[in-house]
PDB file of C-alpha atoms in Angstrom:
ATOM      1  CA  MET K  24      61.415  29.781 110.420  1.00 95.00           C
ATOM      2  CA  LYS K  25      58.476  32.111 111.009  1.00 97.00           C
ATOM      3  CA  VAL K  26      55.016  30.655 110.434  1.00 98.00           C
ATOM      4  CA  ILE K  27      52.254  33.215 110.004  1.00 98.00           C
ATOM      5  CA  TYR K  28      48.679  31.998 110.197  1.00 98.00           C
ATOM      6  CA  HIS K  29      46.478  34.688 108.708  1.00 98.00           C
ATOM      7  CA  CYS K  30      42.754  35.256 108.310  1.00 96.00           C
ATOM      8  CA  HIS K  31      40.337  38.174 107.945  1.00 95.00           C
ATOM      9  CA  GLY K  32      40.356  39.524 111.493  1.00 95.00           C
ATOM     10  CA  GLY K  33      43.267  37.680 113.105  1.00 96.00           C
ATOM     11  CA  ALA K  34      40.947  36.763 115.958  1.00 96.00           C
ATOM     12  CA  HIS K  35      39.491  33.310 115.292  1.00 96.00           C
ATOM     13  CA  SER K  36      40.712  30.755 112.735  1.00 97.00           C
ATOM     14  CA  SER K  37      44.331  31.994 112.725  1.00 98.00           C
ATOM     15  CA  VAL K  38      44.418  31.974 116.539  1.00 98.00           C
ATOM     16  CA  VAL K  39      43.203  28.388 116.740  1.00 98.00           C
ATOM     17  CA  ALA K  40      45.572  27.262 113.965  1.00 98.00           C
ATOM     18  CA  ALA K  41      48.509  28.869 115.809  1.00 98.00           C
ATOM     19  CA  HIS K  42      47.596  27.143 119.065  1.00 98.00           C
ATOM     20  CA  LEU K  43      47.151  23.821 117.258  1.00 98.00           C
ATOM     21  CA  HIS K  44      50.634  24.319 115.816  1.00 98.00           C
ATOM     22  CA  LEU K  45      52.061  25.051 119.259  1.00 98.00           C
ATOM     23  CA  GLY K  46      50.339  22.052 120.808  1.00 97.00           C
ATOM     24  CA  ASN K  47      48.145  24.101 123.128  1.00 97.00           C
ATOM     25  CA  ILE K  48      45.111  22.448 121.515  1.00 97.00           C
ATOM     26  CA  PRO K  49      45.374  18.698 120.844  1.00 97.00           C
ATOM     27  CA  MET K  50      45.631  17.441 117.258  1.00 96.00           C
ATOM     28  CA  GLN K  51      43.218  14.622 118.083  1.00 95.00           C
ATOM     29  CA  GLY K  52      40.072  14.189 120.147  1.00 95.00           C
ATOM     30  CA  GLU K  53      37.220  16.457 121.090  1.00 95.00           C
ATOM     31  CA  VAL K  54      37.738  20.013 122.251  1.00 96.00           C
ATOM     32  CA  PRO K  55      34.893  21.892 123.991  1.00 97.00           C
ATOM     33  CA  PRO K  56      34.002  25.443 122.852  1.00 96.00           C
ATOM     34  CA  GLU K  57      34.920  26.690 126.330  1.00 97.00           C
ATOM     35  CA  ALA K  58      38.554  25.619 125.769  1.00 97.00           C
ATOM     36  CA  ILE K  59      38.629  27.611 122.520  1.00 97.00           C
ATOM     37  CA  MET K  60      37.191  30.674 124.275  1.00 97.00           C
ATOM     38  CA  LEU K  61      39.941  30.467 126.901  1.00 97.00           C
ATOM     39  CA  LEU K  62      42.698  31.009 124.320  1.00 97.00           C
ATOM     40  CA  PRO K  63      44.198  34.412 125.216  1.00 97.00           C
ATOM     41  CA  GLU K  64      44.059  35.807 121.668  1.00 97.00           C
ATOM     42  CA  PHE K  65      40.646  34.386 120.760  1.00 97.00           C
ATOM     43  CA  ASP K  66      38.233  37.114 119.586  1.00 96.00           C
ATOM     44  CA  ARG K  67      40.649  39.792 120.786  1.00 95.00           C
ATOM     45  CA  ALA K  68      42.165  41.441 117.690  1.00 96.00           C
ATOM     46  CA  THR K  69      40.513  44.553 116.262  1.00 94.00           C
ATOM     47  CA  SER K  70      40.958  46.299 112.923  1.00 94.00           C
ATOM     48  CA  GLU K  71      43.708  48.379 114.583  1.00 96.00           C
ATOM     49  CA  ASP K  72      45.788  45.210 114.824  1.00 97.00           C
ATOM     50  CA  TRP K  73      45.431  44.308 111.154  1.00 97.00           C
ATOM     51  CA  GLY K  74      48.685  44.273 109.245  1.00 97.00           C
ATOM     52  CA  SER K  75      50.838  43.546 112.330  1.00 97.00           C
ATOM     53  CA  PRO K  76      51.901  39.931 112.865  1.00 97.00           C
ATOM     54  CA  LYS K  77      51.538  38.987 116.537  1.00 97.00           C
ATOM     55  CA  LEU K  78      53.849  36.389 118.017  1.00 98.00           C
ATOM     56  CA  VAL K  79      51.867  33.653 119.772  1.00 98.00           C
ATOM     57  CA  GLY K  80      54.721  31.344 120.695  1.00 98.00           C
ATOM     58  CA  VAL K  81      57.688  29.240 119.639  1.00 98.00           C
ATOM     59  CA  ASP K  82      57.257  25.565 118.756  1.00 96.00           C
ATOM     60  CA  GLY K  83      59.464  22.692 119.827  1.00 95.00           C
ATOM     61  CA  GLN K  84      61.734  23.160 116.831  1.00 95.00           C
ATOM     62  CA  GLY K  85      62.282  26.848 117.448  1.00 96.00           C
ATOM     63  CA  ASN K  86      59.867  28.085 114.776  1.00 97.00           C
ATOM     64  CA  GLN K  87      58.122  31.315 115.676  1.00 98.00           C
ATOM     65  CA  VAL K  88      54.354  31.126 115.254  1.00 98.00           C
ATOM     66  CA  TYR K  89      52.412  34.300 114.488  1.00 98.00           C
ATOM     67  CA  ILE K  90      48.817  35.339 113.823  1.00 98.00           C
ATOM     68  CA  LEU K  91      47.844  38.077 111.389  1.00 98.00           C
ATOM     69  CA  GLY K  92      44.598  39.755 110.292  1.00 97.00           C
ATOM     70  CA  LEU K  93      44.458  41.471 106.928  1.00 97.00           C
ATOM     71  CA  GLY K  94      40.820  42.433 106.485  1.00 95.00           C
ATOM     72  CA  ARG K  95      39.700  42.629 102.875  1.00 93.00           C
ATOM     73  CA  LYS K  96      43.221  43.395 101.663  1.00 94.00           C
ATOM     74  CA  THR K  97      44.537  39.867 102.138  1.00 95.00           C
ATOM     75  CA  ALA K  98      45.681  39.309  98.544  1.00 95.00           C
ATOM     76  CA  ILE K  99      47.498  42.648  98.201  1.00 96.00           C
ATOM     77  CA  CYS K 100      49.075  42.451 101.652  1.00 97.00           C
ATOM     78  CA  ILE K 101      50.297  38.873 101.272  1.00 97.00           C
ATOM     79  CA  ARG K 102      51.744  39.740  97.872  1.00 96.00           C
ATOM     80  CA  ALA K 103      53.482  42.753  99.458  1.00 97.00           C
ATOM     81  CA  ALA K 104      54.890  40.682 102.314  1.00 97.00           C
ATOM     82  CA  THR K 105      56.037  37.767 100.143  1.00 96.00           C
ATOM     83  CA  SER K 106      57.599  40.008  97.497  1.00 96.00           C
ATOM     84  CA  LEU K 107      59.482  41.860 100.253  1.00 96.00           C
ATOM     85  CA  CYS K 108      60.705  38.532 101.671  1.00 96.00           C
ATOM     86  CA  LEU K 109      61.988  37.612  98.221  1.00 95.00           C
ATOM     87  CA  GLN K 110      63.648  41.011  97.718  1.00 93.00           C
ATOM     88  CA  LEU K 111      65.462  40.591 101.040  1.00 93.00           C
ATOM     89  CA  ARG K 112      66.397  37.021 100.073  1.00 93.00           C
ATOM     90  CA  LYS K 113      64.497  35.672 103.042  1.00 93.00           C
ATOM     91  CA  GLY K 114      61.884  33.788 101.057  1.00 89.00           C
ATOM     92  CA  GLY K 115      62.722  30.536 102.838  1.00 90.00           C
ATOM     93  CA  GLU K 116      62.348  32.003 106.318  1.00 93.00           C
ATOM     94  CA  VAL K 117      58.665  32.917 106.357  1.00 96.00           C
ATOM     95  CA  VAL K 118      55.579  30.828 105.629  1.00 97.00           C
ATOM     96  CA  PHE K 119      52.157  32.418 105.215  1.00 97.00           C
ATOM     97  CA  VAL K 120      49.227  30.073 105.861  1.00 98.00           C
ATOM     98  CA  GLU K 121      45.693  31.190 105.033  1.00 97.00           C
ATOM     99  CA  THR K 122      43.218  29.795 107.561  1.00 97.00           C
ATOM    100  CA  LEU K 123      39.943  31.466 106.640  1.00 95.00           C
ATOM    101  CA  SER K 124      39.054  28.887 104.008  1.00 95.00           C
ATOM    102  CA  SER K 125      39.153  26.145 106.651  1.00 96.00           C
ATOM    103  CA  ILE K 126      36.259  27.498 108.691  1.00 95.00           C
ATOM    104  CA  GLY K 127      32.518  27.558 108.095  1.00 94.00           C
ATOM    105  CA  ALA K 128      29.708  30.078 108.236  1.00 96.00           C
ATOM    106  CA  LEU K 129      29.107  29.797 111.995  1.00 95.00           C
ATOM    107  CA  THR K 130      32.536  31.181 112.924  1.00 94.00           C
ATOM    108  CA  ARG K 131      32.163  33.975 110.364  1.00 94.00           C
ATOM    109  CA  ILE K 132      28.741  34.882 111.762  1.00 95.00           C
ATOM    110  CA  GLY K 133      30.169  34.747 115.286  1.00 95.00           C
ATOM    111  CA  GLY K 134      33.042  37.002 114.331  1.00 93.00           C
ATOM    112  CA  PHE K 135      30.702  39.460 112.642  1.00 94.00           C
ATOM    113  CA  THR K 136      28.365  39.431 115.663  1.00 95.00           C
ATOM    114  CA  SER K 137      31.233  40.125 118.045  1.00 93.00           C
ATOM    115  CA  LYS K 138      33.330  42.565 116.028  1.00 90.00           C
ATOM    116  CA  VAL K 139      30.803  44.435 113.899  1.00 92.00           C
ATOM    117  CA  LEU K 140      27.570  44.217 115.867  1.00 95.00           C
ATOM    118  CA  GLY K 141      29.367  44.492 119.203  1.00 93.00           C
ATOM    119  CA  ALA K 142      27.558  41.558 120.871  1.00 95.00           C
ATOM    120  CA  GLU K 143      30.805  40.120 122.185  1.00 92.00           C
ATOM    121  CA  HIS K 144      29.599  37.275 124.390  1.00 94.00           C
ATOM    122  CA  LEU K 145      27.145  35.911 121.827  1.00 96.00           C
ATOM    123  CA  GLY K 146      29.650  36.373 119.009  1.00 96.00           C
ATOM    124  CA  ARG K 147      32.479  34.668 120.885  1.00 96.00           C
ATOM    125  CA  THR K 148      30.250  31.723 121.766  1.00 96.00           C
ATOM    126  CA  LEU K 149      29.060  31.281 118.186  1.00 96.00           C
ATOM    127  CA  ALA K 150      32.580  31.640 116.819  1.00 97.00           C
ATOM    128  CA  ALA K 151      33.934  29.060 119.297  1.00 97.00           C
ATOM    129  CA  ARG K 152      31.189  26.581 118.402  1.00 97.00           C
ATOM    130  CA  GLY K 153      31.936  27.139 114.729  1.00 97.00           C
ATOM    131  CA  ILE K 154      35.621  26.508 115.349  1.00 97.00           C
ATOM    132  CA  VAL K 155      34.829  23.196 117.068  1.00 97.00           C
ATOM    133  CA  LYS K 156      32.850  22.159 113.980  1.00 96.00           C
ATOM    134  CA  SER K 157      35.757  23.139 111.707  1.00 96.00           C
ATOM    135  CA  LEU K 158      38.485  21.786 113.961  1.00 97.00           C
ATOM    136  CA  GLU K 159      39.310  18.781 111.777  1.00 97.00           C
ATOM    137  CA  ARG K 160      39.933  20.996 108.743  1.00 97.00           C
ATOM    138  CA  LEU K 161      42.136  23.314 110.783  1.00 98.00           C
ATOM    139  CA  ARG K 162      44.043  20.308 112.136  1.00 98.00           C
ATOM    140  CA  GLN K 163      44.597  19.044 108.601  1.00 98.00           C
ATOM    141  CA  LEU K 164      45.829  22.474 107.544  1.00 98.00           C
ATOM    142  CA  VAL K 165      48.312  22.678 110.415  1.00 98.00           C
ATOM    143  CA  ALA K 166      49.454  19.072 109.902  1.00 98.00           C
ATOM    144  CA  SER K 167      50.010  19.729 106.165  1.00 97.00           C
ATOM    145  CA  THR K 168      51.933  22.915 106.918  1.00 97.00           C
ATOM    146  CA  LYS K 169      54.210  21.103 109.351  1.00 97.00           C
ATOM    147  CA  LYS K 170      54.726  18.220 106.934  1.00 96.00           C
ATOM    148  CA  ILE K 171      55.455  20.393 103.879  1.00 95.00           C
ATOM    149  CA  TYR K 172      57.954  22.588 105.715  1.00 94.00           C
ATOM    150  CA  GLY K 173      59.570  19.811 107.770  1.00 92.00           C
ATOM    151  CA  MET K 174      58.340  21.052 111.139  1.00 90.00           C
ATOM    152  CA  GLU K 175      56.953  17.747 112.413  1.00 83.00           C
TER     153      GLU K 175
ATOM    154  CA  MET C  30      74.209  60.819 104.346  1.00 78.00           C
ATOM    155  CA  THR C  31      77.354  59.039 103.178  1.00 78.00           C
ATOM    156  CA  HIS C  32      77.417  56.863 100.067  1.00 76.00           C
ATOM    157  CA  ARG C  33      77.664  53.798 102.309  1.00 77.00           C
ATOM    158  CA  GLU C  34      74.579  54.851 104.298  1.00 83.00           C
ATOM    159  CA  ARG C  35      72.750  55.660 101.099  1.00 86.00           C
ATOM    160  CA  ASN C  36      73.452  52.154  99.800  1.00 87.00           C
ATOM    161  CA  LYS C  37      71.144  50.829 102.518  1.00 91.00           C
ATOM    162  CA  VAL C  38      68.259  53.125 101.576  1.00 95.00           C
ATOM    163  CA  LYS C  39      65.315  51.747  99.656  1.00 96.00           C
ATOM    164  CA  VAL C  40      63.035  54.307  98.051  1.00 97.00           C
ATOM    165  CA  VAL C  41      59.571  52.867  97.421  1.00 97.00           C
ATOM    166  CA  TYR C  42      57.373  54.862  95.052  1.00 96.00           C
ATOM    167  CA  HIS C  43      53.826  53.706  95.720  1.00 96.00           C
ATOM    168  CA  TRP C  44      50.561  54.472  94.000  1.00 94.00           C
ATOM    169  CA  SER C  45      47.181  52.835  93.416  1.00 92.00           C
ATOM    170  CA  GLY C  46      48.532  50.710  90.569  1.00 90.00           C
ATOM    171  CA  SER C  47      46.337  52.322  87.971  1.00 87.00           C
ATOM    172  CA  GLY C  48      48.447  53.957  85.254  1.00 84.00           C
ATOM    173  CA  ASN C  49      52.210  54.306  85.270  1.00 84.00           C
ATOM    174  CA  ILE C  50      52.835  57.106  87.734  1.00 89.00           C
ATOM    175  CA  GLY C  51      54.980  54.964  90.051  1.00 91.00           C
ATOM    176  CA  ALA C  52      57.097  53.725  87.154  1.00 90.00           C
ATOM    177  CA  LEU C  53      57.424  57.313  85.961  1.00 89.00           C
ATOM    178  CA  ALA C  54      58.683  58.441  89.386  1.00 92.00           C
ATOM    179  CA  ALA C  55      61.193  55.575  89.464  1.00 93.00           C
ATOM    180  CA  ALA C  56      62.380  56.422  85.945  1.00 91.00           C
ATOM    181  CA  LEU C  57      62.860  60.057  86.956  1.00 91.00           C
ATOM    182  CA  HIS C  58      64.781  59.040  90.066  1.00 94.00           C
ATOM    183  CA  LEU C  59      67.045  56.697  88.125  1.00 92.00           C
ATOM    184  CA  GLY C  60      67.781  59.420  85.585  1.00 88.00           C
ATOM    185  CA  PHE C  61      66.148  57.740  82.630  1.00 85.00           C
ATOM    186  CA  LEU C  62      64.030  60.816  81.938  1.00 78.00           C
ATOM    187  CA  ALA C  63      64.851  64.486  81.801  1.00 64.00           C
ATOM    188  CA  THR C  64      63.298  66.407  84.654  1.00 56.00           C
ATOM    189  CA  THR C  65      63.207  69.823  83.070  1.00 56.00           C
ATOM    190  CA  ASP C  66      59.999  71.191  81.568  1.00 54.00           C
ATOM    191  CA  GLY C  67      61.605  70.695  78.171  1.00 48.00           C
ATOM    192  CA  GLY C  68      61.945  67.004  78.942  1.00 47.00           C
ATOM    193  CA  SER C  69      58.340  66.576  79.974  1.00 51.00           C
ATOM    194  CA  GLN C  70      57.148  66.171  76.429  1.00 50.00           C
ATOM    195  CA  VAL C  71      59.737  63.471  75.734  1.00 47.00           C
ATOM    196  CA  ALA C  72      58.759  61.617  78.896  1.00 52.00           C
ATOM    197  CA  THR C  73      55.136  61.302  77.928  1.00 55.00           C
ATOM    198  CA  GLU C  74      56.006  59.970  74.490  1.00 54.00           C
ATOM    199  CA  ILE C  75      58.385  57.140  75.357  1.00 64.00           C
ATOM    200  CA  ASN C  76      57.297  53.640  76.258  1.00 67.00           C
ATOM    201  CA  LEU C  77      57.845  53.026  79.950  1.00 72.00           C
ATOM    202  CA  PRO C  78      57.630  49.569  81.516  1.00 74.00           C
ATOM    203  CA  PHE C  79      54.301  48.972  83.300  1.00 76.00           C
ATOM    204  CA  GLU C  80      52.678  51.532  81.007  1.00 72.00           C
ATOM    205  CA  GLY C  81      49.246  49.964  81.462  1.00 75.00           C
ATOM    206  CA  GLY C  82      49.504  49.909  85.239  1.00 80.00           C
ATOM    207  CA  PHE C  83      48.968  46.874  87.439  1.00 85.00           C
ATOM    208  CA  THR C  84      45.847  44.764  87.412  1.00 82.00           C
ATOM    209  CA  GLY C  85      44.215  43.601  90.644  1.00 81.00           C
ATOM    210  CA  LYS C  86      46.109  40.315  90.532  1.00 85.00           C
ATOM    211  CA  ASN C  87      49.472  42.083  90.461  1.00 88.00           C
ATOM    212  CA  GLN C  88      48.742  44.777  92.998  1.00 93.00           C
ATOM    213  CA  GLY C  89      50.841  44.423  96.117  1.00 95.00           C
ATOM    214  CA  SER C  90      53.961  43.275  94.267  1.00 94.00           C
ATOM    215  CA  LEU C  91      57.010  45.183  95.406  1.00 96.00           C
ATOM    216  CA  CYS C  92      59.218  45.506  92.320  1.00 94.00           C
ATOM    217  CA  PHE C  93      62.890  46.421  92.317  1.00 95.00           C
ATOM    218  CA  VAL C  94      63.563  48.644  89.320  1.00 93.00           C
ATOM    219  CA  GLY C  95      67.155  49.748  89.790  1.00 94.00           C
ATOM    220  CA  ARG C  96      69.861  51.365  91.880  1.00 95.00           C
ATOM    221  CA  ALA C  97      70.429  55.094  91.628  1.00 94.00           C
ATOM    222  CA  ARG C  98      73.919  56.420  90.916  1.00 92.00           C
ATOM    223  CA  GLU C  99      74.023  57.784  94.457  1.00 91.00           C
ATOM    224  CA  GLY C 100      73.483  54.299  95.889  1.00 93.00           C
ATOM    225  CA  GLU C 101      69.835  53.932  96.927  1.00 96.00           C
ATOM    226  CA  GLU C 102      67.681  51.104  95.634  1.00 96.00           C
ATOM    227  CA  ILE C 103      64.501  52.104  93.824  1.00 97.00           C
ATOM    228  CA  TYR C 104      61.290  50.111  94.074  1.00 97.00           C
ATOM    229  CA  ILE C 105      57.756  50.578  92.838  1.00 96.00           C
ATOM    230  CA  PHE C 106      54.775  49.389  94.830  1.00 96.00           C
ATOM    231  CA  PRO C 107      51.270  49.315  93.337  1.00 95.00           C
ATOM    232  CA  ARG C 108      49.339  49.081  96.608  1.00 94.00           C
ATOM    233  CA  GLY C 109      45.694  49.478  95.568  1.00 93.00           C
ATOM    234  CA  LYS C 110      43.374  52.395  96.181  1.00 92.00           C
ATOM    235  CA  LYS C 111      43.423  52.223  99.993  1.00 92.00           C
ATOM    236  CA  PRO C 112      47.089  52.449 100.993  1.00 94.00           C
ATOM    237  CA  ALA C 113      46.977  52.214 104.801  1.00 96.00           C
ATOM    238  CA  LEU C 114      46.888  48.445 105.326  1.00 97.00           C
ATOM    239  CA  PRO C 115      49.268  47.398 102.505  1.00 97.00           C
ATOM    240  CA  LEU C 116      51.820  49.991 103.647  1.00 97.00           C
ATOM    241  CA  LYS C 117      51.456  48.944 107.287  1.00 97.00           C
ATOM    242  CA  THR C 118      51.894  45.292 106.297  1.00 97.00           C
ATOM    243  CA  LEU C 119      55.013  46.187 104.323  1.00 96.00           C
ATOM    244  CA  LYS C 120      56.552  48.070 107.263  1.00 96.00           C
ATOM    245  CA  GLU C 121      55.643  45.335 109.733  1.00 97.00           C
ATOM    246  CA  THR C 122      57.149  42.692 107.450  1.00 96.00           C
ATOM    247  CA  VAL C 123      60.360  44.728 107.326  1.00 96.00           C
ATOM    248  CA  ARG C 124      60.446  44.592 111.144  1.00 96.00           C
ATOM    249  CA  LEU C 125      59.577  40.892 111.136  1.00 96.00           C
ATOM    250  CA  LEU C 126      62.539  40.207 108.868  1.00 95.00           C
ATOM    251  CA  GLU C 127      64.765  42.135 111.263  1.00 93.00           C
ATOM    252  CA  ALA C 128      65.555  44.814 108.713  1.00 94.00           C
ATOM    253  CA  ASP C 129      65.485  48.501 109.664  1.00 93.00           C
ATOM    254  CA  PRO C 130      62.193  50.266 108.746  1.00 93.00           C
ATOM    255  CA  ALA C 131      64.113  53.565 108.756  1.00 93.00           C
ATOM    256  CA  ASP C 132      65.919  52.392 105.603  1.00 94.00           C
ATOM    257  CA  TYR C 133      62.619  52.379 103.716  1.00 96.00           C
ATOM    258  CA  TYR C 134      61.565  55.677 102.231  1.00 95.00           C
ATOM    259  CA  LEU C 135      57.917  55.443 101.195  1.00 96.00           C
ATOM    260  CA  VAL C 136      56.789  58.049  98.675  1.00 96.00           C
ATOM    261  CA  ASP C 137      53.122  58.468  97.742  1.00 94.00           C
ATOM    262  CA  CYS C 138      52.855  59.275  94.035  1.00 93.00           C
ATOM    263  CA  ASP C 139      49.058  59.444  93.896  1.00 89.00           C
ATOM    264  CA  PHE C 140      49.410  62.829  95.535  1.00 80.00           C
ATOM    265  CA  CYS C 141      50.514  64.139  92.115  1.00 78.00           C
ATOM    266  CA  LEU C 142      47.229  63.184  90.484  1.00 76.00           C
ATOM    267  CA  LYS C 143      45.480  65.858  92.534  1.00 75.00           C
ATOM    268  CA  GLN C 144      47.485  68.484  90.647  1.00 73.00           C
ATOM    269  CA  GLY C 145      45.754  68.029  87.317  1.00 70.00           C
ATOM    270  CA  LYS C 146      46.909  65.986  84.343  1.00 68.00           C
ATOM    271  CA  SER C 147      49.113  68.618  82.702  1.00 71.00           C
ATOM    272  CA  GLN C 148      51.009  69.214  85.953  1.00 78.00           C
ATOM    273  CA  VAL C 149      51.576  65.578  86.896  1.00 80.00           C
ATOM    274  CA  LEU C 150      55.071  65.188  85.492  1.00 82.00           C
ATOM    275  CA  ILE C 151      56.243  68.541  86.812  1.00 84.00           C
ATOM    276  CA  THR C 152      54.899  67.770  90.287  1.00 86.00           C
ATOM    277  CA  LEU C 153      56.397  64.288  90.157  1.00 88.00           C
ATOM    278  CA  SER C 154      59.785  65.758  89.176  1.00 88.00           C
ATOM    279  CA  ARG C 155      59.625  68.096  92.157  1.00 89.00           C
ATOM    280  CA  ILE C 156      58.816  65.230  94.507  1.00 91.00           C
ATOM    281  CA  VAL C 157      61.679  63.105  93.166  1.00 92.00           C
ATOM    282  CA  THR C 158      64.055  66.067  93.481  1.00 91.00           C
ATOM    283  CA  GLN C 159      62.875  66.602  97.065  1.00 92.00           C
ATOM    284  CA  VAL C 160      63.440  62.927  97.892  1.00 94.00           C
ATOM    285  CA  LYS C 161      66.968  63.105  96.473  1.00 93.00           C
ATOM    286  CA  GLU C 162      67.703  66.293  98.411  1.00 92.00           C
ATOM    287  CA  GLU C 163      66.472  64.759 101.656  1.00 92.00           C
ATOM    288  CA  LEU C 164      68.632  61.695 101.080  1.00 92.00           C
ATOM    289  CA  ALA C 165      71.639  63.897 100.344  1.00 89.00           C
ATOM    290  CA  ASP C 166      71.312  65.780 103.665  1.00 81.00           C
TER     291      ASP C 166
END
């Protein structure tokens, strides 16, 4: 199965969700912002990358885990991708998981500061701190995804 | 292109989703409408599916509408006003699913709207004819 964690930019919440899924970030306990900032894909994707799923890794069960940014076209693009999966009779092979709703304002402000205003260091730091605050919600999202699709 | 090769081809007529231009192109391709100037009048008077276009909530849905006599599958894709990202996502999903992107023939129908209302059907007919000719080569 292919699991695609998607958000607005494909640089923050989806990255952390993917690494939670892969076990690179623990599902319990505290995680410092510095550990989030060390993730190779964190705050990296640009608008040029939107629309292209990026493989982050393969979990213990052989499921491929991807991240994807879709900008403001999330609804249309997800509908396009899912309807194509259905047309090709591969509806059971791909799971799209929306991560943006699991994060708060701080990560969004951080992302905007880094990607739109160009203040990368400040933006990354704010986004990472925001992620730490939202980590429990992201963990719940990943845990639910694994449970629903039998990937535990 | 042989009939077998053509069976793999998927022609996707895409447009903003407003109005029925994509459905019209698909109907022309499938031979439901006459493509001569004499047939233009008939085409505008019949009731096509998706006549009212696609609302925001339905945009992005790739719809299979039929298989042409020559073998290719015909789809319509109302992709919203800015096509770049939805089309890129579609192509990337094709790759992700290990299908061949070269089998997908994406045809922009909004191009016809620039020709003026009275010329839309004629221009659309020409585009469909061109697509068929390219597939036949």
